[in-house]
mmCIF file with all atom_site columns, C-alpha atoms in Angstrom:
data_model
loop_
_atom_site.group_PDB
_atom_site.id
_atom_site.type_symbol
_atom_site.label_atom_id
_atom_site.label_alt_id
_atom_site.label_comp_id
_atom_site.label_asym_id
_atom_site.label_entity_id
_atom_site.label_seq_id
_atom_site.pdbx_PDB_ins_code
_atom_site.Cartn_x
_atom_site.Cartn_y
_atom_site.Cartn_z
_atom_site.occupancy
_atom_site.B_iso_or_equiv
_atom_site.pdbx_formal_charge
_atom_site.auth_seq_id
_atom_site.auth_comp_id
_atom_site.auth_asym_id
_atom_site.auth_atom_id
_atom_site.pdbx_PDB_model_num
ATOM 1   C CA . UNK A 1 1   ? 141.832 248.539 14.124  1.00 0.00 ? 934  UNK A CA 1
ATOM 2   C CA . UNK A 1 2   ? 144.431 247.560 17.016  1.00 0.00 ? 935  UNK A CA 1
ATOM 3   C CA . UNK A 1 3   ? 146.984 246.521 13.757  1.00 0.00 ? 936  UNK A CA 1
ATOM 4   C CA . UNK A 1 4   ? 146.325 249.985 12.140  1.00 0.00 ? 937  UNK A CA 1
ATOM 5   C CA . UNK A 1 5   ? 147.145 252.020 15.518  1.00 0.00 ? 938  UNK A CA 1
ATOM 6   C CA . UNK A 1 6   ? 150.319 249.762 16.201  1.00 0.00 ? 939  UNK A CA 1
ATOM 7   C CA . UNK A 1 7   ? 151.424 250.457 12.342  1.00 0.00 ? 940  UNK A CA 1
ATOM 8   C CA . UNK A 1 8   ? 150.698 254.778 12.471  1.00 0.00 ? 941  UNK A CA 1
ATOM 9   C CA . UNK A 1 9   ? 153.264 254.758 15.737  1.00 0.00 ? 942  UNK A CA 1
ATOM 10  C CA . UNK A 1 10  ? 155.682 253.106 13.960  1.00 0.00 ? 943  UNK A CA 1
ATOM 11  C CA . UNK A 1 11  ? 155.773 254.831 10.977  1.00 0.00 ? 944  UNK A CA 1
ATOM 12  C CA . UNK A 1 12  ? 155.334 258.014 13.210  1.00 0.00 ? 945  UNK A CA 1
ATOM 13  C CA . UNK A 1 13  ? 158.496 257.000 15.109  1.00 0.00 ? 946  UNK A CA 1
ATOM 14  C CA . UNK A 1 14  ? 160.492 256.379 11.930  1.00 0.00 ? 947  UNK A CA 1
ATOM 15  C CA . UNK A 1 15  ? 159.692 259.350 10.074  1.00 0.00 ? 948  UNK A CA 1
ATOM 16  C CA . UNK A 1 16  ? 160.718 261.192 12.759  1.00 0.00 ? 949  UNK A CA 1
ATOM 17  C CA . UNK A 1 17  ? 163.862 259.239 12.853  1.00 0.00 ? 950  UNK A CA 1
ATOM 18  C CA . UNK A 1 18  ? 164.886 260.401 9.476   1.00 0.00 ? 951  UNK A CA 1
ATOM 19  C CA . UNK A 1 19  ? 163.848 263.774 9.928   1.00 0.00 ? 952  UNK A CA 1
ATOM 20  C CA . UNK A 1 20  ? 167.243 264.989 10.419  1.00 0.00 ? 953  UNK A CA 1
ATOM 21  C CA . UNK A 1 21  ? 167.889 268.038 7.719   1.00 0.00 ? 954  UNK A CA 1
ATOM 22  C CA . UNK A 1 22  ? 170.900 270.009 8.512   1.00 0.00 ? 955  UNK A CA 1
ATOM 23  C CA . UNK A 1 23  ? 171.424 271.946 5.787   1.00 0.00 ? 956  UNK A CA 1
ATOM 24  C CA . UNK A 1 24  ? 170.483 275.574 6.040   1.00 0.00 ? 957  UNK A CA 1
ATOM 25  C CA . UNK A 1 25  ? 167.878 277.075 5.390   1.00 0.00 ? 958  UNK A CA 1
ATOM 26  C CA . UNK A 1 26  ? 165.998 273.583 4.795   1.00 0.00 ? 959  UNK A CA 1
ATOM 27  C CA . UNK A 1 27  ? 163.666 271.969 7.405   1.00 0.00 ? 960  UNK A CA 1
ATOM 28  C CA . UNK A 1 28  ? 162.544 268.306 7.565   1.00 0.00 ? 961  UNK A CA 1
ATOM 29  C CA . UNK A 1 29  ? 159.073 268.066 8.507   1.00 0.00 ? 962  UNK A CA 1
ATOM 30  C CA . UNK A 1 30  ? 157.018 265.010 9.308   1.00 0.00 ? 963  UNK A CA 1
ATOM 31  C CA . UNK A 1 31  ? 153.517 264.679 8.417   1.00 0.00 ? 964  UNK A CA 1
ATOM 32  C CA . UNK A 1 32  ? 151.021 263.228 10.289  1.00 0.00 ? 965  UNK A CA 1
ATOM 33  C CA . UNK A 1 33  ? 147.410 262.348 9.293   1.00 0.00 ? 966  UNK A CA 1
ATOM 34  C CA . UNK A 1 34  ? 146.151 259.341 11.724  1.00 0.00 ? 967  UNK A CA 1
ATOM 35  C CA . UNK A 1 35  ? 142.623 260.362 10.569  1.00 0.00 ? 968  UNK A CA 1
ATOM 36  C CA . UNK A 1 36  ? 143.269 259.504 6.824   1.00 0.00 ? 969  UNK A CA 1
ATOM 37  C CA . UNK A 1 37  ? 146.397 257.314 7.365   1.00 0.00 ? 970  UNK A CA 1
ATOM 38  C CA . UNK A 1 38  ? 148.578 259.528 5.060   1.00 0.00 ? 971  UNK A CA 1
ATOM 39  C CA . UNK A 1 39  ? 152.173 260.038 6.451   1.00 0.00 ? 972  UNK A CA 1
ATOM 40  C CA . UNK A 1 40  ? 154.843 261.988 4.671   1.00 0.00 ? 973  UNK A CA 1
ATOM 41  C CA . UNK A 1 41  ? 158.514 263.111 5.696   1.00 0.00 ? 974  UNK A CA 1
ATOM 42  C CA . UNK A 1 42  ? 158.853 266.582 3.615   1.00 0.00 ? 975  UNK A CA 1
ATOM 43  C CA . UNK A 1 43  ? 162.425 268.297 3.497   1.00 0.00 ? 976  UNK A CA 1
ATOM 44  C CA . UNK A 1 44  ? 161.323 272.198 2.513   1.00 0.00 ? 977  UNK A CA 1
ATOM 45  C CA . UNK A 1 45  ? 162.804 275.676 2.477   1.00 0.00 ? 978  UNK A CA 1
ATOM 46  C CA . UNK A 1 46  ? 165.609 277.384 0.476   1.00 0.00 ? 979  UNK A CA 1
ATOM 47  C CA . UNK A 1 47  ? 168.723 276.498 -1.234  1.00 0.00 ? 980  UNK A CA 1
ATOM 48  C CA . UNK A 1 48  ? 171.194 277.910 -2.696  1.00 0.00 ? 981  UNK A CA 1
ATOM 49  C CA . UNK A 1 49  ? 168.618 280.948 -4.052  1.00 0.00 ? 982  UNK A CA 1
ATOM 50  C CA . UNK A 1 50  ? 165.919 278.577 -4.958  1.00 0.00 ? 983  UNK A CA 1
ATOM 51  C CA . UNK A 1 51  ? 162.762 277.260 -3.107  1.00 0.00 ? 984  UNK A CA 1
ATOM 52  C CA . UNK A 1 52  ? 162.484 273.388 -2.523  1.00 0.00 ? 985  UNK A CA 1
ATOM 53  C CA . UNK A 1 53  ? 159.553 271.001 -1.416  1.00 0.00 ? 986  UNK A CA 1
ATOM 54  C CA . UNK A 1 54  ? 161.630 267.411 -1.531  1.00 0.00 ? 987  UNK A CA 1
ATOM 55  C CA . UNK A 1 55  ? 158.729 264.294 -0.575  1.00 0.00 ? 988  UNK A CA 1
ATOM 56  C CA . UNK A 1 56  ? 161.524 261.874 0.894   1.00 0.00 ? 989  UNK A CA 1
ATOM 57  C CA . UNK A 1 57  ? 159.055 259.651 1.922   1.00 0.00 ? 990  UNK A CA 1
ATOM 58  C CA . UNK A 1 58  ? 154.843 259.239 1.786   1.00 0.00 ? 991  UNK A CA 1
ATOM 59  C CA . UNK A 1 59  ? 153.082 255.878 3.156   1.00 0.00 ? 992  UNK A CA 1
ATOM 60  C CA . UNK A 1 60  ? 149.669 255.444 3.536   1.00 0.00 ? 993  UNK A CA 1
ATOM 61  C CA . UNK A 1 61  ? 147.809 252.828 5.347   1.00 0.00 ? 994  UNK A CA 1
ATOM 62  C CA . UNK A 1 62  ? 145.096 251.249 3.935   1.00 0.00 ? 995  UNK A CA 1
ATOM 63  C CA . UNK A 1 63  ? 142.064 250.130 5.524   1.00 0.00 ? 996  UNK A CA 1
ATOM 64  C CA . UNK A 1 64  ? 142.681 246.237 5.241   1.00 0.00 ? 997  UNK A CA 1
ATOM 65  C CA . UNK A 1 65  ? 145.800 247.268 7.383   1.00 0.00 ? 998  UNK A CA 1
ATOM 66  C CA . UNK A 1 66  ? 148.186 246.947 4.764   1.00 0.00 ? 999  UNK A CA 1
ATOM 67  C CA . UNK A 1 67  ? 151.216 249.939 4.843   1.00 0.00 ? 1000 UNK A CA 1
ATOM 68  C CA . UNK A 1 68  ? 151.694 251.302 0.880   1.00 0.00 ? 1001 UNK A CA 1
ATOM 69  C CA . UNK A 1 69  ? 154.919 253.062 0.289   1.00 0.00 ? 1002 UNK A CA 1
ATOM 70  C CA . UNK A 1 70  ? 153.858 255.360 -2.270  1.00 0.00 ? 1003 UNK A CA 1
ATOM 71  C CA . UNK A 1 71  ? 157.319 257.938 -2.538  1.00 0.00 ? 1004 UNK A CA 1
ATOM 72  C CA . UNK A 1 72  ? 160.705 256.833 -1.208  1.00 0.00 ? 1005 UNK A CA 1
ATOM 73  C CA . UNK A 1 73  ? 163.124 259.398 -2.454  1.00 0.00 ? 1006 UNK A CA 1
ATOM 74  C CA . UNK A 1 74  ? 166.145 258.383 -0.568  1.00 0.00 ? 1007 UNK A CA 1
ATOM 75  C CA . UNK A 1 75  ? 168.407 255.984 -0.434  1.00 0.00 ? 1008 UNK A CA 1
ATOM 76  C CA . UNK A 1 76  ? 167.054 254.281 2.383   1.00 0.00 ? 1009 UNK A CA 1
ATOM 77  C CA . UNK A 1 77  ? 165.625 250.914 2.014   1.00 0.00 ? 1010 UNK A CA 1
ATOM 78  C CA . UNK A 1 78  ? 162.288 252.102 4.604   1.00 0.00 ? 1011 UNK A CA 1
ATOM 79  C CA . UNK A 1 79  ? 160.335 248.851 3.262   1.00 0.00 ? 1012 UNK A CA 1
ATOM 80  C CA . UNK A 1 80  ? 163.462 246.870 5.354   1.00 0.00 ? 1013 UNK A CA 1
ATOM 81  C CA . UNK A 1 81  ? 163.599 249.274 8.305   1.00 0.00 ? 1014 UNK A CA 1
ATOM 82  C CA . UNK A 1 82  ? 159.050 248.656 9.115   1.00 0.00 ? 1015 UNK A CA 1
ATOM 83  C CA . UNK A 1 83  ? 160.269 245.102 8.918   1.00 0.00 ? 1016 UNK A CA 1
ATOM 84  C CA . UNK A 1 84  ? 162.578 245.167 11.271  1.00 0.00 ? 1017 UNK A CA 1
ATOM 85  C CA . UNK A 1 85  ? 160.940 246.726 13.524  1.00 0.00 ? 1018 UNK A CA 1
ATOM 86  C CA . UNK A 1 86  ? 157.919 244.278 13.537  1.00 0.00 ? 1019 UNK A CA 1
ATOM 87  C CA . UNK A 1 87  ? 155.665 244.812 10.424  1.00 0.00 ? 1020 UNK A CA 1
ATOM 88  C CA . UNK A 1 88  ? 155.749 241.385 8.162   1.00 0.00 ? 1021 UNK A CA 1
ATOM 89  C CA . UNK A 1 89  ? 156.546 241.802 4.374   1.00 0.00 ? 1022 UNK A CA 1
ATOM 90  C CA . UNK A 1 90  ? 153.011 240.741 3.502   1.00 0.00 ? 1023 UNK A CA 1
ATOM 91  C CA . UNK A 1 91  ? 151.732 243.929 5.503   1.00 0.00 ? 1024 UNK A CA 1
ATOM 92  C CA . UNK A 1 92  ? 153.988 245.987 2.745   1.00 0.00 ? 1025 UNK A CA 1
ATOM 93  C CA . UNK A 1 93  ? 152.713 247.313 -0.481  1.00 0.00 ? 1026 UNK A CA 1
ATOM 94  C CA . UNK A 1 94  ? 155.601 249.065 -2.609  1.00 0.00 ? 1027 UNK A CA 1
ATOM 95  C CA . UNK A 1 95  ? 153.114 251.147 -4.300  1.00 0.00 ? 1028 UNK A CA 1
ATOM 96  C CA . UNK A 1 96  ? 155.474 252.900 -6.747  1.00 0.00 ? 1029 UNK A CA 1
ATOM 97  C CA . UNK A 1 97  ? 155.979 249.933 -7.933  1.00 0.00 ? 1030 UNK A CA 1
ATOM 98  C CA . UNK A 1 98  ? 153.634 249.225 -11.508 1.00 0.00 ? 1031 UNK A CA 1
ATOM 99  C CA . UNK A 1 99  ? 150.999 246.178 -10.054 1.00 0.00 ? 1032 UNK A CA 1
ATOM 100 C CA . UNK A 1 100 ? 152.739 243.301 -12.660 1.00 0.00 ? 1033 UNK A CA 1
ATOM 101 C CA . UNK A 1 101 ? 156.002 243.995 -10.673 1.00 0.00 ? 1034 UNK A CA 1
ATOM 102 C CA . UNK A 1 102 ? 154.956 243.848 -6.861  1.00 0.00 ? 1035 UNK A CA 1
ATOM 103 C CA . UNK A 1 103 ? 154.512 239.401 -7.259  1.00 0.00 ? 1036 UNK A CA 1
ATOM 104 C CA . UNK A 1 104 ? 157.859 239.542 -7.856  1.00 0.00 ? 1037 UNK A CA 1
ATOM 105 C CA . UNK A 1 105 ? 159.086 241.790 -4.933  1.00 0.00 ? 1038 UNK A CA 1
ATOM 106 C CA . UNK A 1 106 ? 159.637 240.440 -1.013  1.00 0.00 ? 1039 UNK A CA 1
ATOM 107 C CA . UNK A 1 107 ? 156.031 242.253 -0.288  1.00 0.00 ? 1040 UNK A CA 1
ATOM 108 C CA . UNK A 1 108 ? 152.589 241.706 -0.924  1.00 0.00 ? 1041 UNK A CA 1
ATOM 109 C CA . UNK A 1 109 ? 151.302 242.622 -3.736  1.00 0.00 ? 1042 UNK A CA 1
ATOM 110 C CA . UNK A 1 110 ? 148.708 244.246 -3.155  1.00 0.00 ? 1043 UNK A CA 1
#
């Protein structure tokens, strides 16, 4: 329980890192669910006449303690960012990922 309350404040922290939107009339928004362990950095509003809901990135963690990257829409490598700031590959799941893949990633598995 101690591992999954260390891993929601750092993804917490480094969501709201990112969130950093500054184009008009768009809004980053971090999303926090420490009940359910569902975290999601959203970019939303209105662009250039149309409406946009952008998931840049969604991890969940699971209750084994194991962080699942489920959405990274970004260019930014997030997977290497938890690990540098403390959370060991084997405690990262690249969900997207199809299952037969993930063995042959730097993360677990599953």
């Amino acid at each position: 329980m101690e591992k999954i309350k260390h891993y929601q404040q750092i993804i917490a922290s480094t969501l709201r890192e990112y969130a950093t939107s500054n184009v008009p009339g768009m809004e980053d928004q971090v999303l926090l669910d420490f009940e359910n362990n569902h975290f999601q950095l959203v970019t939303v509003g209105w662009n250039d006449g149309k409406y946009l809901f952008l998931p840049l990135f969604h991890l969940d963690i699971k209750p084994d303690g194991k962080i699942w990257l489920m959405a990274n829409n970004t260019d930014v490598r997030i997977a290497e960012v938890l690990v540098s700031k403390g959370v060991p590959r084997t405690d990262i799941v690249l969900g997207f990922q199809p299952q037969a893949m993930r063995a042959y990633s730097d993360y677990a598995a599953a």
